Coordinates of C-alpha atoms in Angstrom, one line a residue:
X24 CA -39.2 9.4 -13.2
X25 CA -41.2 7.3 -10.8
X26 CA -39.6 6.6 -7.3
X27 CA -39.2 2.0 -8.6
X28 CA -37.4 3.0 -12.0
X29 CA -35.2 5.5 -10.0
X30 CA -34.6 2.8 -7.3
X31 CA -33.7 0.6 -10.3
X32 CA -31.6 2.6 -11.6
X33 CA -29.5 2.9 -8.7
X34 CA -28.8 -0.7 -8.3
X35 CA -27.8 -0.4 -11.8
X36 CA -25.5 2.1 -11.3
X37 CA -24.2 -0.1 -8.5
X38 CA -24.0 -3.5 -10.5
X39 CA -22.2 -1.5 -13.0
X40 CA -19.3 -0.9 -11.2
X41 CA -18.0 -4.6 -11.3
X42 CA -14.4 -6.0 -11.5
X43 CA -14.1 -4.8 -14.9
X44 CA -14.4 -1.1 -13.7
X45 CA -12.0 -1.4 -11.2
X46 CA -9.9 -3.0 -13.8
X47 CA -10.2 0.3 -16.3
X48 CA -9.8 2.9 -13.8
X49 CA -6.3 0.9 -12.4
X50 CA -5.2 1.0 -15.9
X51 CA -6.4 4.9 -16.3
X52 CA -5.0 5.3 -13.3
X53 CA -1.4 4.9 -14.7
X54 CA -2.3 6.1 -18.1
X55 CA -2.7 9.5 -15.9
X56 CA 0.2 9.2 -14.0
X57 CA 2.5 8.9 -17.1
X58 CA 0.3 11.1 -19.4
X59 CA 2.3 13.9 -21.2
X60 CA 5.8 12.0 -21.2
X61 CA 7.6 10.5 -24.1
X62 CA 8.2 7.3 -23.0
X63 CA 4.4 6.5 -21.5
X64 CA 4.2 3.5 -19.5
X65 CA 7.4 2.1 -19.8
X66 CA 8.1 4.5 -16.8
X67 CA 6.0 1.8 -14.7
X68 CA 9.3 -0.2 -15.4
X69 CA 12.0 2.2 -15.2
X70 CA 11.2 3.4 -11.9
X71 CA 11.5 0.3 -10.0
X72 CA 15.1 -0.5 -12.1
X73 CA 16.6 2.8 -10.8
X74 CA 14.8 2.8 -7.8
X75 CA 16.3 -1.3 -7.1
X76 CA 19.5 -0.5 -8.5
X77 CA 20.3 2.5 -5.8
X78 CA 19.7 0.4 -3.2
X79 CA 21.5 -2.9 -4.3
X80 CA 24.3 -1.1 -6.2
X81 CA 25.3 2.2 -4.6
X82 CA 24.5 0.4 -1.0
X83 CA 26.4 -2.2 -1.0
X84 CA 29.1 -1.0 -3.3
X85 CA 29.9 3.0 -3.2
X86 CA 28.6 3.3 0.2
X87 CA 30.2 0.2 1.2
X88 CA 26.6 -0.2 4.2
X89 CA 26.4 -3.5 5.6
X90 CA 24.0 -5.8 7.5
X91 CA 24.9 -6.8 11.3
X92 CA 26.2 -10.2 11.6
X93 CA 25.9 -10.8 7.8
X94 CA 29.2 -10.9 6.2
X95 CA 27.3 -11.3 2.4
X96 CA 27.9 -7.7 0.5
X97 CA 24.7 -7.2 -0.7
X98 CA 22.8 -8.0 3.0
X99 CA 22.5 -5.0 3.6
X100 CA 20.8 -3.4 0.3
X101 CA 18.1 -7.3 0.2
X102 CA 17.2 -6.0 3.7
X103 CA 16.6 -2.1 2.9
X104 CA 15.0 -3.2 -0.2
X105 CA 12.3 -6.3 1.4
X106 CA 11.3 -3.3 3.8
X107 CA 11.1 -0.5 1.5
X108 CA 9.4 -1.9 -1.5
X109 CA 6.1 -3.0 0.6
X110 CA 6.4 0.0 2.9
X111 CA 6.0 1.9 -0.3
X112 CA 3.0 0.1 -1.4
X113 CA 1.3 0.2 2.3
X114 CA 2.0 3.9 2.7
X115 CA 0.8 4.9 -0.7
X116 CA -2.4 2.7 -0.1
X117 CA -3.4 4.7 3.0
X118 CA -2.8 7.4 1.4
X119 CA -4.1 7.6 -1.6
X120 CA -7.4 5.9 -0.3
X121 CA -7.6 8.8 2.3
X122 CA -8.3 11.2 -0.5
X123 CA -10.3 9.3 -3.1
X124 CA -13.2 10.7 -2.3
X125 CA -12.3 14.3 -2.9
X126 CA -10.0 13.4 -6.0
X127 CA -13.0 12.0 -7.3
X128 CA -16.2 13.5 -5.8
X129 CA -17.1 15.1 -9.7
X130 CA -17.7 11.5 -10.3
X131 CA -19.9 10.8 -6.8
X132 CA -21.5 13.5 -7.4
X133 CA -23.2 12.4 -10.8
X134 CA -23.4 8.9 -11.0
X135 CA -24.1 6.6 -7.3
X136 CA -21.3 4.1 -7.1
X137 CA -19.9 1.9 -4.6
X138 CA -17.8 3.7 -2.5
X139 CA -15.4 1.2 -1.4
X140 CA -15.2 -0.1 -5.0
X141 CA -14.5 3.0 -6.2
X142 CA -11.5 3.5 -3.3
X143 CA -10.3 -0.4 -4.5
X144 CA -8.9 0.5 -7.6
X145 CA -6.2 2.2 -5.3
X146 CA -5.2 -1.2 -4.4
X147 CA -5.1 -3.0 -7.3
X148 CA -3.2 -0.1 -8.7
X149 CA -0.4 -0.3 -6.0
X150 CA -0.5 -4.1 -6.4
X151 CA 0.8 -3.8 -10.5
X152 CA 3.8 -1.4 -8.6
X153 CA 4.5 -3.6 -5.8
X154 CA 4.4 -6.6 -8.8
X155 CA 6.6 -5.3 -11.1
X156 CA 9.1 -4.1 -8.3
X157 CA 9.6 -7.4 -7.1
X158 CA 9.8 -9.0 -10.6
X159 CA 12.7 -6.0 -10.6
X160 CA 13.9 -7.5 -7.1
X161 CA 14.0 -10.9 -7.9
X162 CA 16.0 -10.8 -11.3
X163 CA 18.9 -8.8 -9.1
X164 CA 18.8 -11.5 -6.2
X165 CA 19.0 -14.5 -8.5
X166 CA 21.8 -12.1 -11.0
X167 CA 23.8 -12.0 -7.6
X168 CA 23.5 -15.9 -6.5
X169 CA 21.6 -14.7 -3.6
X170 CA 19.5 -18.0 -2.2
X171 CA 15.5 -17.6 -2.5
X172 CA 13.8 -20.4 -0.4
X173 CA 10.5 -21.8 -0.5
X174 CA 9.0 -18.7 2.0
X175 CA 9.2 -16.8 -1.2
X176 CA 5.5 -18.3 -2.3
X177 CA 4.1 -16.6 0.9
X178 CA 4.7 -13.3 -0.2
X179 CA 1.5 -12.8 -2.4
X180 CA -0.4 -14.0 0.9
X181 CA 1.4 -11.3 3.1
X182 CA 1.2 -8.5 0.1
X183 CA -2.8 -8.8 0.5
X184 CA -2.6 -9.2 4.2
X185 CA -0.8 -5.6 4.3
X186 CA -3.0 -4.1 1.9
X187 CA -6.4 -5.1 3.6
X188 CA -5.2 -3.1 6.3
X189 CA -3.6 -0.6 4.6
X190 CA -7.0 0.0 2.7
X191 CA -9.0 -0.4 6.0
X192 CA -6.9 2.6 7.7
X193 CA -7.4 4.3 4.2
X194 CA -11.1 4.1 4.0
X195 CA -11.2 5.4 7.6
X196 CA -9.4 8.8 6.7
X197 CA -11.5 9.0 4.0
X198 CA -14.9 9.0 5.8
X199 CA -13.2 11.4 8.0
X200 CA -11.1 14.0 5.8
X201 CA -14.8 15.4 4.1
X202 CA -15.2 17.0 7.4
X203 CA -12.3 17.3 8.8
X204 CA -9.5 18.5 6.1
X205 CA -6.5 18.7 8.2
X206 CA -6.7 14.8 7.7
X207 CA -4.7 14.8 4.4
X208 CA -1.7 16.9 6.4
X209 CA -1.9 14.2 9.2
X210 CA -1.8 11.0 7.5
X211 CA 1.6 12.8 5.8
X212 CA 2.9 13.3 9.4
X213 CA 1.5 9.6 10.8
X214 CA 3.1 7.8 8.1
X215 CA 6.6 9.7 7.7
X216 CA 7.1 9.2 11.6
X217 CA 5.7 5.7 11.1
X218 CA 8.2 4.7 8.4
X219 CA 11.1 5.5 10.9
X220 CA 9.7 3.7 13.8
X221 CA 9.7 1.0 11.8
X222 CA 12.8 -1.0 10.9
X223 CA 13.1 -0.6 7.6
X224 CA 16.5 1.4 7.3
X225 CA 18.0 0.2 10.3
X226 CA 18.0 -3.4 12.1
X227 CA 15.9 -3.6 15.7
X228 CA 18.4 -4.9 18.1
X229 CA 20.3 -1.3 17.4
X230 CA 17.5 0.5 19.4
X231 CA 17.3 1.0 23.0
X232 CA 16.0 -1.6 25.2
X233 CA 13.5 1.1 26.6
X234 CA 11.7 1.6 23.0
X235 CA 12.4 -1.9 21.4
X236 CA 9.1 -3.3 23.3
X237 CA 7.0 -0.5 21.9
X238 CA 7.9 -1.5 18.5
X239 CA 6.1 -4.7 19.2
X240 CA 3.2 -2.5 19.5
X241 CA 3.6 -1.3 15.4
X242 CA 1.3 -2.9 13.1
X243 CA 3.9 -2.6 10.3
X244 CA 6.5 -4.8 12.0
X245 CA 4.0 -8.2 11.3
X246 CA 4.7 -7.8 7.9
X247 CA 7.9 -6.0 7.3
X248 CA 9.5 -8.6 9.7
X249 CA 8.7 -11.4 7.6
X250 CA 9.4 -9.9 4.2
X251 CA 13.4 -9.6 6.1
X252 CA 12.9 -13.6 7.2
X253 CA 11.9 -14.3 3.5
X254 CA 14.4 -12.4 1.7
X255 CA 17.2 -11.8 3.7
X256 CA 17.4 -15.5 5.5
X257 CA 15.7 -17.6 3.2
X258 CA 13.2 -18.4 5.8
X259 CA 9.6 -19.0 6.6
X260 CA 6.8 -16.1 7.0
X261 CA 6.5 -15.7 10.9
X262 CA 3.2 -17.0 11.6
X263 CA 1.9 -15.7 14.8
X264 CA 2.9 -12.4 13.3
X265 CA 0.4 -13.3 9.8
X266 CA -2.2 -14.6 12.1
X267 CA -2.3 -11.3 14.3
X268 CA -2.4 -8.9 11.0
X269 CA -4.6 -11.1 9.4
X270 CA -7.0 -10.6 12.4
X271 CA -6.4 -7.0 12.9
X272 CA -7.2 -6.2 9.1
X273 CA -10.1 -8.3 9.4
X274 CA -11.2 -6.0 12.0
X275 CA -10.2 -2.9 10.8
X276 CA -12.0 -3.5 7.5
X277 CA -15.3 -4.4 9.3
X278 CA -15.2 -1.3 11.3
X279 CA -14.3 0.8 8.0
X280 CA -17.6 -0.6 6.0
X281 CA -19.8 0.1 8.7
X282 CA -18.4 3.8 9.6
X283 CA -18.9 4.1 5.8
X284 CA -21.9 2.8 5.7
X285 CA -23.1 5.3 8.6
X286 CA -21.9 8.3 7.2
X287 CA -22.5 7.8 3.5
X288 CA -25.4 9.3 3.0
X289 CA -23.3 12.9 4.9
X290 CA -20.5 12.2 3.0
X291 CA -22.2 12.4 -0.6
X292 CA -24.4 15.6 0.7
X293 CA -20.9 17.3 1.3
X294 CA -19.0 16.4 -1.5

């Protein structure tokens, strides 16, 4: 094969792997997560009903946990629920994306595609979850009376927001855990201490005012702060907070591409 039909070829090996590709490897994605089990994808929807109906049910009524300066019943289990749901999807992202390349490297190895397409599936994939959990979410919340305002529409907006940089950080571990393993066991540690530095289980004012400024410092706060203000108080997305996450993924997911771009040709050689 001449070196212009094999440079050809790779640009059609690249155009190949279009929207449409990402779209069939999200939905083989939960085709293998649910493969083997009697009941198939429905699981896609019975997870988020048990997983919703803990926290709303058992929460608020068995447990009897309520929200600070709320007197509603179910305050407590909308907050826990607005934080855990897109925590869920975030941390999954960054993880999952960290070890695409491995999980899928008997694929790189064969045919050339795009490497952050190929890590985007992740996304889209966590997207459905995050989707049909709030479509779980919603149906309790207007089942209970709780009031939805109009900051509800902004939560597509702050869903991709999150996920840029969750699939920014993501794409960074990746280029990194082909030569440095340990990564994988990292990212587990980062993310379980990041989860409880970030108010998701308990309210803010509750912590000391010696650590309450550093939790200005997490990333995770811009958005989990206004899924609470949407949810929880009917309110308005908090906009310095979408403007600064907005920014930072924007940044993050420029320096990503280009560390990717530097290091591809290393990273295919070692996989």
């Amino acid at each position: 094969m001449t070196l212009p039909m094999l440079s050809r070829r790779r640009r059609s090996d690249r155009s190949n792997f279009n929207l449409g590709t990402v779209v069939n490897w999200t939905r083989q994605d939960f085709v293998d997560r649910y493969s083997g089990s009697v009941l198939g994808l429905a699981w896609v929807l019975i997870w988020p009903l048990v997983q919703v109906t803990i926290f709303t049910l058992i929460f608020s009524q068995i447990m009897g946990a309520r929200l600070p300066g709320n007197s509603d019943t179910y305050a407590y289990s909308v907050y826990l629920v607005a934080g855990v749901v897109p925590w869920t999807a975030f941390a999954n992202t960054i993880s999952r994306v960290t070890t695409v390349f491995l999980d899928k490297k008997h694929i790189l190895s064969k045919v050339r595609l795009s490497m952050p397409l190929l890590a985007s599936y992740i996304v889209l994939s966590e997207a459905v979850t995050f989707a049909v959990t709030m479509a779980v979410f919603l149906m309790y919340l207007i089942a209970f009376g709780h009031p939805l305002g109009a900051g509800i529409l902004f939560v597509p907006l702050i869903f991709v927001l999150q996920q840029v940089l969750a699939f920014s950080i993501g794409l960074i571990c990746a280029c990194l855990i082909v030569f440095i393993r340990d990564v994988k066991e990292i990212v587990g540690i980062v993310l379980q201490l990041w989860f409880w530095f970030t108010p998701i289980v308990y309210v803010a004012d509750i912590v000391p005012e010696g650590i309450r400024g550093w939790l200005e410092l997490n990333p995770s706060m811009l958005f989990i702060e206004s899924y609470h203000e949407i949810f929880v108080h009917g309110g308005m997305p908090v906009v310095d907070d979408m403007v600064t996450l907005a920014v930072t993924g924007g940044v993050l997911l420029a320096a990503s591409l280009l560390m990717l771009r530097a290091l591809e040709r290393d990273i295919r050689d070692f996989l």
